Coordinates of C-alpha atoms in Angstrom, one line a residue:
X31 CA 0.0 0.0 0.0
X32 CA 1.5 3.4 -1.0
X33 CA 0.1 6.8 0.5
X34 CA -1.7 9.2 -1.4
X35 CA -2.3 9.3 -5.3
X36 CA 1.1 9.0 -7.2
X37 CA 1.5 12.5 -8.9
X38 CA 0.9 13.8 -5.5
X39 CA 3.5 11.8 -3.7
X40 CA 6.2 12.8 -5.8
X41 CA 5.5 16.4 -5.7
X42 CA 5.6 15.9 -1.7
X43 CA 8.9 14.1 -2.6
X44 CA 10.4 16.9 -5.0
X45 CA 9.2 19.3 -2.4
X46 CA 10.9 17.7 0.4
X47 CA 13.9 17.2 -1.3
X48 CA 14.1 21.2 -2.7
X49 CA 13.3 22.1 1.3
X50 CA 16.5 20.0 2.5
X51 CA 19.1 21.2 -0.2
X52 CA 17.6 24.4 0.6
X53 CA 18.4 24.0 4.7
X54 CA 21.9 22.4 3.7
X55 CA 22.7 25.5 1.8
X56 CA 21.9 28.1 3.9
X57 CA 24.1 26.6 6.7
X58 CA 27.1 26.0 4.4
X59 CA 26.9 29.3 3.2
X60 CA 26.6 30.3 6.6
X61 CA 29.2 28.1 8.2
X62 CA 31.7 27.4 5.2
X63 CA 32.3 23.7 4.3
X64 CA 32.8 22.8 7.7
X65 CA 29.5 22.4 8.4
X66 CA 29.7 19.1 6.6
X67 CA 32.0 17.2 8.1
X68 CA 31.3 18.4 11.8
X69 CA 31.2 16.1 14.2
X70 CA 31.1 18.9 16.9
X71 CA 28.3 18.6 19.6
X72 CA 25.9 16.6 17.2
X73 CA 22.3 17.3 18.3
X74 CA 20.7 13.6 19.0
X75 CA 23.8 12.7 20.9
X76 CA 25.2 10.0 18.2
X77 CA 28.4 11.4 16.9
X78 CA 28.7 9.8 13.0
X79 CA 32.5 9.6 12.3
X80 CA 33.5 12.4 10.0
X81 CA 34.0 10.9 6.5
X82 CA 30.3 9.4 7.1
X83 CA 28.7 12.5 8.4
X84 CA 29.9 14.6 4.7
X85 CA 28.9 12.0 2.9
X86 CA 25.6 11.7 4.9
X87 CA 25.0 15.2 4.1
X88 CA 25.0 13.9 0.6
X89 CA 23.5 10.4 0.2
X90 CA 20.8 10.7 2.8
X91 CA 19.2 13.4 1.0
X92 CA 19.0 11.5 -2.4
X93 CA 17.5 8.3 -0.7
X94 CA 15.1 10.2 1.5
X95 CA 13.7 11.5 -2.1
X96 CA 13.8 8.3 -3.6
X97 CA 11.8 6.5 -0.7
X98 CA 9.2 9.0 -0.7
X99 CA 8.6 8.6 -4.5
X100 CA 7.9 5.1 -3.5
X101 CA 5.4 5.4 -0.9
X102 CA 5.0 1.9 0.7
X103 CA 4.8 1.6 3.4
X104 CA 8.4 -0.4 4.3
X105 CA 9.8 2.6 1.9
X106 CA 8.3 4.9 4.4
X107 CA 9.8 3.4 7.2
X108 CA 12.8 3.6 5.4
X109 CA 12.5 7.0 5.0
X110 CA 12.4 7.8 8.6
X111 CA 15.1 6.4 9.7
X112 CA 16.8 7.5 7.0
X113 CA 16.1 10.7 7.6
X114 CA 16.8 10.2 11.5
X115 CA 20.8 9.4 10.1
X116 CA 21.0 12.9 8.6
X117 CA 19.9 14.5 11.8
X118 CA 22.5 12.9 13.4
X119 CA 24.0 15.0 11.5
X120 CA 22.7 18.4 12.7
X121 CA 25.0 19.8 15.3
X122 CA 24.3 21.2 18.5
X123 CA 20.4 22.4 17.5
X124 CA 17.8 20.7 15.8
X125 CA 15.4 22.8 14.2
X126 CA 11.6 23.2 14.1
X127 CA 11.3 22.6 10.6
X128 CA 13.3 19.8 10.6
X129 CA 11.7 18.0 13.5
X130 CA 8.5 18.5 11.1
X131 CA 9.6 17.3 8.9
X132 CA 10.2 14.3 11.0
X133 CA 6.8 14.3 12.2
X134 CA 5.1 14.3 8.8
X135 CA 7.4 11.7 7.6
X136 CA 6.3 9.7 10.4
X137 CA 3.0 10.3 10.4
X138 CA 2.6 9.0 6.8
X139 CA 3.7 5.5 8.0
X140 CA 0.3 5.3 9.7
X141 CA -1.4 7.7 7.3
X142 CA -1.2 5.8 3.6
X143 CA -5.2 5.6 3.5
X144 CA -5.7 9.7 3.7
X145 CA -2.1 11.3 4.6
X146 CA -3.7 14.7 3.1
X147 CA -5.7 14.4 6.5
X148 CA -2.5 13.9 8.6
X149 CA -1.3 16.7 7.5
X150 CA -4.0 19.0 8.0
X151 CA -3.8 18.0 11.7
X152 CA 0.1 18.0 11.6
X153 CA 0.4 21.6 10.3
X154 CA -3.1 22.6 12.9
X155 CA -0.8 21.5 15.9
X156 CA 2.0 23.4 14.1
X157 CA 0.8 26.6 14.2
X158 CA -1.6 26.0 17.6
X159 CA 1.4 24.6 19.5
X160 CA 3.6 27.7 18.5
X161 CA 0.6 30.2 19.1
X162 CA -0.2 28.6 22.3
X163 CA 3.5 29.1 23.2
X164 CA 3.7 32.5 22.7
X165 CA 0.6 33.3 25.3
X166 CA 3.3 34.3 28.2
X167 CA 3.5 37.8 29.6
X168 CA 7.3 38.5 28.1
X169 CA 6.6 38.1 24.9
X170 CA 3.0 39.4 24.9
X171 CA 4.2 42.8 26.3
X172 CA 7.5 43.1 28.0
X173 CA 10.0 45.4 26.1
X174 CA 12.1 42.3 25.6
X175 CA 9.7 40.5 23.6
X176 CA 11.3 38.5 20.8
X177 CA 8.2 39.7 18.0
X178 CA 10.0 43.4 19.2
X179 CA 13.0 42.7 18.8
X180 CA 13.0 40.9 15.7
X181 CA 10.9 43.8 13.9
X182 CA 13.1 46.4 15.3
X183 CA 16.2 44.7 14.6
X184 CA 15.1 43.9 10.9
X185 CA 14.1 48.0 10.4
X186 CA 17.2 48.6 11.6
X187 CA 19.1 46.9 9.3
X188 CA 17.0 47.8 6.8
X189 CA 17.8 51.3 7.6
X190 CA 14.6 52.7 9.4
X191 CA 13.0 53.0 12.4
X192 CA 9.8 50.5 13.4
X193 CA 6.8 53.0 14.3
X194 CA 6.2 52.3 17.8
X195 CA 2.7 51.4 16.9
X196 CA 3.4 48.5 14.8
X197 CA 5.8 47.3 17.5
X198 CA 3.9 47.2 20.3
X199 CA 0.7 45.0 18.3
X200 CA 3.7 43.0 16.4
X201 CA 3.7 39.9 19.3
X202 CA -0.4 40.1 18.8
X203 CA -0.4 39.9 15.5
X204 CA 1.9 37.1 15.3
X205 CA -0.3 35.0 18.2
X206 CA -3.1 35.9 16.4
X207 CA -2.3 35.0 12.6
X208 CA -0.7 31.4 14.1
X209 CA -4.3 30.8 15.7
X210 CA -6.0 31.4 12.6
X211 CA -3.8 29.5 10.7
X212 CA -4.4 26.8 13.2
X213 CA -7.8 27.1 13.1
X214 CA -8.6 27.7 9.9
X215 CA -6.8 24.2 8.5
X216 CA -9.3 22.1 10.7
X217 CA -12.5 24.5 8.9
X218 CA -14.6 22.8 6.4
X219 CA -13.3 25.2 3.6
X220 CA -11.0 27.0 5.7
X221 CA -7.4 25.4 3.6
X222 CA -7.6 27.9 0.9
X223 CA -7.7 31.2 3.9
X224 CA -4.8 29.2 5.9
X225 CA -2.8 28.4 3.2
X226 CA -3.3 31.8 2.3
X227 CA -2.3 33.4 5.4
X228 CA 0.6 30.8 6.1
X229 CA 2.4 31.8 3.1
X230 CA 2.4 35.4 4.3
X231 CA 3.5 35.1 7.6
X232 CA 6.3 32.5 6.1
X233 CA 7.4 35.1 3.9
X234 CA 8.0 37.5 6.6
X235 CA 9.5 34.5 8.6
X236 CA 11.7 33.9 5.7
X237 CA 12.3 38.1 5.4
X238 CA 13.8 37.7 8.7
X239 CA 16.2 35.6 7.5
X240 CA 14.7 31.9 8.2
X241 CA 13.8 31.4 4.0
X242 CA 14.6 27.8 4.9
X243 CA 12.6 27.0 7.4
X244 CA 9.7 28.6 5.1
X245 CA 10.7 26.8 1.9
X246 CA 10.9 23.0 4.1
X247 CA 7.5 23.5 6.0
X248 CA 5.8 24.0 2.8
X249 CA 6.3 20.1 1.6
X250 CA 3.9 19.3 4.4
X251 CA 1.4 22.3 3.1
X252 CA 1.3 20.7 -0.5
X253 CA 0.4 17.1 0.6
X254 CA -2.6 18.5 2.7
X255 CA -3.8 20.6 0.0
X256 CA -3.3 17.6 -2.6
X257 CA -1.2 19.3 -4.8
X258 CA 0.1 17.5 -7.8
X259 CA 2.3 19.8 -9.2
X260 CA 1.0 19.9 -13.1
X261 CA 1.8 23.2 -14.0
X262 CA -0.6 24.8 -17.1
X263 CA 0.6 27.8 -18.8
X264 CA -1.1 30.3 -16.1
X265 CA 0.9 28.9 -13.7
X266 CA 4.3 28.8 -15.1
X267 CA 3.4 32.2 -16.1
X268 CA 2.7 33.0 -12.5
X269 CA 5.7 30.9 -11.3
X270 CA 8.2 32.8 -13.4
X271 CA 6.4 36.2 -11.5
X272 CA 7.0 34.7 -8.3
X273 CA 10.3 33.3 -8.4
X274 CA 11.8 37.2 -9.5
X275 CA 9.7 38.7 -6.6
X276 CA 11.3 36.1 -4.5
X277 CA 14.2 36.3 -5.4
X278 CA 14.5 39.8 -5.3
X279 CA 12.7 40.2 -1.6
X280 CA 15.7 37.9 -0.9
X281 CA 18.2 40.0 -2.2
X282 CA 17.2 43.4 -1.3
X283 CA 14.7 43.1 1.7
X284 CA 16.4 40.1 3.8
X285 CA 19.3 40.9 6.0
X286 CA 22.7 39.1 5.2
X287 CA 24.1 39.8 8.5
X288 CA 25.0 36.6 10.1
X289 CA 27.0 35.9 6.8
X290 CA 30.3 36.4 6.9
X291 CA 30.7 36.7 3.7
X292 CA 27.8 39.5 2.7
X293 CA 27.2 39.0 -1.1
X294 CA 27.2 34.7 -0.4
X295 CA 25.0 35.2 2.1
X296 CA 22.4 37.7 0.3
X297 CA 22.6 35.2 -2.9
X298 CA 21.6 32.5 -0.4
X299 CA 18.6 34.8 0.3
X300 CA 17.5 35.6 -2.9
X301 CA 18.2 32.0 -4.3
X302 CA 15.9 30.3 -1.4
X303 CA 13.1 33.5 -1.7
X304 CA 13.6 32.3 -5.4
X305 CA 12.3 28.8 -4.5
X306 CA 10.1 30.5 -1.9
X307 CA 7.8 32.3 -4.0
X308 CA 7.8 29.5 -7.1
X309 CA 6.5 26.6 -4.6
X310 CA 3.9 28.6 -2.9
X311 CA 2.6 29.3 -6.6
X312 CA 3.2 25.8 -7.8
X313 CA 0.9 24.6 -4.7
X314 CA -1.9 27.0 -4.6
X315 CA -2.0 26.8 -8.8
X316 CA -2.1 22.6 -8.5
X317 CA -4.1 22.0 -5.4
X318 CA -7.3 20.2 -5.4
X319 CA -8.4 20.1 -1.7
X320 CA -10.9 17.2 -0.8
X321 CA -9.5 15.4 2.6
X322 CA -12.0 15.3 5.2
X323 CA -10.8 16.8 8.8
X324 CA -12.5 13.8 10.5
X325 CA -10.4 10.3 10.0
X326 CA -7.8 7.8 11.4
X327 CA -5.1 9.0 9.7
X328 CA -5.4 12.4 12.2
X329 CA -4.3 9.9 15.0
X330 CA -0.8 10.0 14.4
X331 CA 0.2 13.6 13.8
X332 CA -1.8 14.0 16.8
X333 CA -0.1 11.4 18.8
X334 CA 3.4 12.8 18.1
X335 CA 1.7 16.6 18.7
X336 CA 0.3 15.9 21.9
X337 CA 3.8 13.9 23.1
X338 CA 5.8 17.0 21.8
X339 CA 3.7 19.7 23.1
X340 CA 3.1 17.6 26.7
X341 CA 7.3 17.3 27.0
X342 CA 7.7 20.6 26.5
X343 CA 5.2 21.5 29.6
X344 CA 6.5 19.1 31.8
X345 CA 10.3 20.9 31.3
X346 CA 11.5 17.4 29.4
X347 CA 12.6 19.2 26.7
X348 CA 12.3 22.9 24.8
X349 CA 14.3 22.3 21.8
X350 CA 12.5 21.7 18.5
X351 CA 8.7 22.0 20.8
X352 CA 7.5 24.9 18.0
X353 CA 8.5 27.3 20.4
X354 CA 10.1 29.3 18.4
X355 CA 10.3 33.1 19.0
X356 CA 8.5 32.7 22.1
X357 CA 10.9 33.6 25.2
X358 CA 10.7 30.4 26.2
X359 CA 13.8 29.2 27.8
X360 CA 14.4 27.2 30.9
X361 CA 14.1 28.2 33.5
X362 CA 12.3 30.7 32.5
X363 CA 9.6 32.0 35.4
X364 CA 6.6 32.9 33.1
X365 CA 4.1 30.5 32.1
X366 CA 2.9 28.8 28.8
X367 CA -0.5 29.0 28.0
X368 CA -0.9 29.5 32.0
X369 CA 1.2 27.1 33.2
X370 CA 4.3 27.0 35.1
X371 CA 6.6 24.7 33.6
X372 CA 9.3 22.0 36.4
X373 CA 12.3 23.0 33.8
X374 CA 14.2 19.5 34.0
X375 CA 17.7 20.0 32.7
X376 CA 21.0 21.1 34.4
X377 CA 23.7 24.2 33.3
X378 CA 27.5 24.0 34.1
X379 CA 29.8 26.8 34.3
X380 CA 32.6 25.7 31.5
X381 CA 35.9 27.4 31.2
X382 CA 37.5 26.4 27.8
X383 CA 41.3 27.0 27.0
X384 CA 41.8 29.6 23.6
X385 CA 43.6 27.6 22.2
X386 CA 41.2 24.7 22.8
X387 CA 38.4 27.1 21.5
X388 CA 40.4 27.9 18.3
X389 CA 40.7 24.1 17.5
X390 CA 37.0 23.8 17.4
X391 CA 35.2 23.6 13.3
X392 CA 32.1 25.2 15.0
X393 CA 30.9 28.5 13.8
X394 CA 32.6 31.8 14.9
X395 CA 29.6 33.3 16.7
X396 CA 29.8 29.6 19.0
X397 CA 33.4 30.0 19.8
X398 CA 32.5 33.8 21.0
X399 CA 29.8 32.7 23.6
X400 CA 32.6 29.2 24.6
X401 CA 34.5 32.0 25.3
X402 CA 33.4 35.3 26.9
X403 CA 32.9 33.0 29.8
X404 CA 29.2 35.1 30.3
X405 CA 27.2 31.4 29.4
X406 CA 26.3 28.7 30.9
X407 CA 26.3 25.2 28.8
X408 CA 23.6 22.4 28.9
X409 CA 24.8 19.3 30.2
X410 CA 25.1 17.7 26.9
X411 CA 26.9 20.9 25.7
X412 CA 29.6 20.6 28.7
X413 CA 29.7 16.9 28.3
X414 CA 31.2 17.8 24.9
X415 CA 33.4 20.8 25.4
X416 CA 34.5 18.6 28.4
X417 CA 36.1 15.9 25.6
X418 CA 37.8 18.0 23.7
X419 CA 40.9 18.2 26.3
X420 CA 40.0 16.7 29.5
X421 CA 42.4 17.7 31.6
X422 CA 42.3 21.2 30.9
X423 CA 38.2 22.1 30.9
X424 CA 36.9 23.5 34.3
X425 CA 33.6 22.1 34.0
X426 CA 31.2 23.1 37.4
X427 CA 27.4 22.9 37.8
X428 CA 25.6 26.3 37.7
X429 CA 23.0 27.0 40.4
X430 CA 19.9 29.5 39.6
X431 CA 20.1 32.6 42.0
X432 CA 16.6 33.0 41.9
X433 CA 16.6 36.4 43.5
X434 CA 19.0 37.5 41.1
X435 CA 17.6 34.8 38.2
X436 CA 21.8 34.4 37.7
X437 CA 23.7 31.2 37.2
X438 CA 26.3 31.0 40.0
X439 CA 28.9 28.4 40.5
X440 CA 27.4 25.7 42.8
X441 CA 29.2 24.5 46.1
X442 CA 33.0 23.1 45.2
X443 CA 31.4 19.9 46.5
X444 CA 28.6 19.2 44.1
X445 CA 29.5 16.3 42.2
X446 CA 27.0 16.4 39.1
X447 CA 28.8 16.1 36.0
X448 CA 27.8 16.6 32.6
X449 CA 26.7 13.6 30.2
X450 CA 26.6 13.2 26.5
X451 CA 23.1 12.8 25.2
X452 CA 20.2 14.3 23.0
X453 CA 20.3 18.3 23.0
X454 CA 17.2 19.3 24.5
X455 CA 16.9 22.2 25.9
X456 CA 19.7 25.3 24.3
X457 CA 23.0 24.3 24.8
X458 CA 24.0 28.2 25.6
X459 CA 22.1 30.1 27.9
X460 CA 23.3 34.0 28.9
X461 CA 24.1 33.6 32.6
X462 CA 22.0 36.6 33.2
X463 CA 18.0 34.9 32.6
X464 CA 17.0 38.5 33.0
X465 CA 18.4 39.6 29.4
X466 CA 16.3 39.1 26.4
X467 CA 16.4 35.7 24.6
X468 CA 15.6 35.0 21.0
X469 CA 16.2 31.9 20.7

């Protein structure tokens, strides 16, 4: 048994294949090379020897593509845990689109009768998950709120000032538009308006400079809206409209800042706004929406929803949760959606050699927080900076000051030491909880 029709199977395929190359760019551009054959703090806590992990970076992609085409279900299977080799990949983060990725190609194992359904429900907990989230009083309407700062940051660099206005409604808006996305995909009739809206708020997502998270999480968008990909004339016209607009928004209107090398960095923009603005057309211009909300197949993405959304409130875990942009952080004291969250994760205080620092193929803008000796590292983090030179790492647990909310060094005789394993929570926190976090 295969999921879906054919046609639309392979465009899910195509899709998901375009999304990955996309993610892999971006950070190559980003991080140089190096990003390929890191082996630095990898983010599920299996370390792939190096010659494996670049040509993992490779292969995994090609084969993911290829078992999706297929569709079976032992292909799908396949798929997933191919797919789970290449985020062993990932180092030291795993991101939300790729752990949705995940999800949807899970889902679709359980899903081959109706996986248009799945993902309807899989992109509804999506964008509820992330709007329920953001329903804390920090990023609702303190001055540190991470909608703020992102707006007034991206003015900025764009050369002009946010009108206070727009700032102050910006974390709102974004609450508000992520419920009615939410909402609106589990509507009789409501795909067309969500799908809509989504590719709005992705594009200024992607503006921001996060293209490849809004180029991957549309794969998921074309399956629910049965999108087959059969381009007439009309579209390709439109296509060829949209993939200069893109391209161009990526250019001129997103920033290239944390490139080092500016002109890479803004081709990396324009090329991904590019593909951006040619698959939302492709979609919306193919799509023949007919899944019915109400089926089996919802059980899964809700399944793996529910689990990811309920670690994330019991403090298991706040990495890849959809809480993007939200404040959230542990140890954070504000509440999601009301409630107060038993953070479950310990910080050590890590003092790193330079020369030790220097040694390490991890980004430049990582080495500067290893260093200025102002962060604290998750266990899994300090388990790792721990082996690079053992005898030479000062590695010592951080307590929370809670009157100050500032990691202190605990007692000389607290024996807790760090241990290798998945990255769950952010493996650099600011010792100070009190400053702003974007994370």
């Amino acid at each position: 048994m295969t999921f879906g029709r054919p046609i639309m199977r392979e465009y899910f395929a195509i899709l998901l294949l375009i999304g990955i190359i996309g993610h892999i760019a971006y950070y190559v551009v980003r991080d140089g090379p190096g990003h390929l054959r890191s082996t630095f703090a990898p983010a599920l806590g299996v370390r792939i020897p190096s010659p494996l992990n670049s040509v993992c970076h490779v292969v995994a992609p090609v084969v993911l593509f290829g078992a999706v085409w297929v569709g079976t279900v032992p292909a799908s299977i396949a798929a997933v845990l191919v797919f789970t080799a290449w985020l062993m990949c990932q180092p030291h983060r795993l991101s939300n689109h790729l752990a949705l990725s995940w999800m949807a190609l899970t889902s679709l194992i359980f899903a081959a009768s109706e996986p248009a359904t799945a993902m309807r429900w899989l992109l509804a907990i999506l964008y509820l998950s992330a709007a329920a989230i953001k329903v804390n009083r920090e990023f609702l309407s303190a001055e540190v709120s991470a909608a703020k700062f992102m707006l007034r940051r991206y003015a900025a660099r764009m050369g002009f000032a946010a009108p206070e206005p727009v700032v102050r409604i910006a974390p709102w808006i974004a609450v508000l538009s992520e419920t009615g996305i939410g909402v609106l995909v589990l509507t009789p009739g409501g795909l067309w308006p969500a799908f809509a809206l989504a590719a709005v708020v992705h594009l200024a997502f992607g503006m921001l400079g996060n293209f490849h998270f809004s180029l991957l999480v549309l794969a998921p968008w074309a399956l629910a809206l049965s999108a087959d990909g059969r381009l007439d004339e009309a579209v390709i016209a439109a296509t060829v409209v949209s993939v200069i607009a893109g391209g161009l928004c990526g250019w001129f209107l997103t920033s290239a800042e944390v490139f080092s090398h500016r002109r890479a960095g803004r081709g990396v923009n324009a090329t991904l706004g590019a593909a951006y603005g040619a698959v939302c057309v492709g979609i919306a211009g193919t799509a023949h929406p007919s899944a019915p909300v109400v089926h089996a197949a919802a059980l899964a993405p809700i399944v793996l929803g529910g689990l990811n959304f309920g670690l994330l409130l019991i403090g298991v875990k706040s990495e890849w949760a959809f809480s993007m942009f939200s404040n959230t952080r542990p140890f954070w004291t504000g509440r999601i959606a009301g409630v107060p969250v038993p953070w479950r994760e310990t910080y050590f205080h890590v003092i790193v050699p330079s020369d030790v620092i220097a040694s390490i193929e991890t980004p430049a803008h990582l080495r500067s927080k290893i260093s200025d000796r102002t962060s604290v590292f998750s266990a899994a983090m300090a388990a790792e900076l721990q082996r690079l030179a053992p005898g030479r790492i000062v590695v010592r647990r951080a307590r929370l000051d809670r009157d100050r909310m500032l990691f202190v060094p605990d007692d000389p005789g607290a024996a807790d030491l760090p241990k290798r394993g998945i990255f769950r929570h952010p493996p650099i926190l600011s010792r100070d909880l009190r400053l702003p976090y974007y994370g």
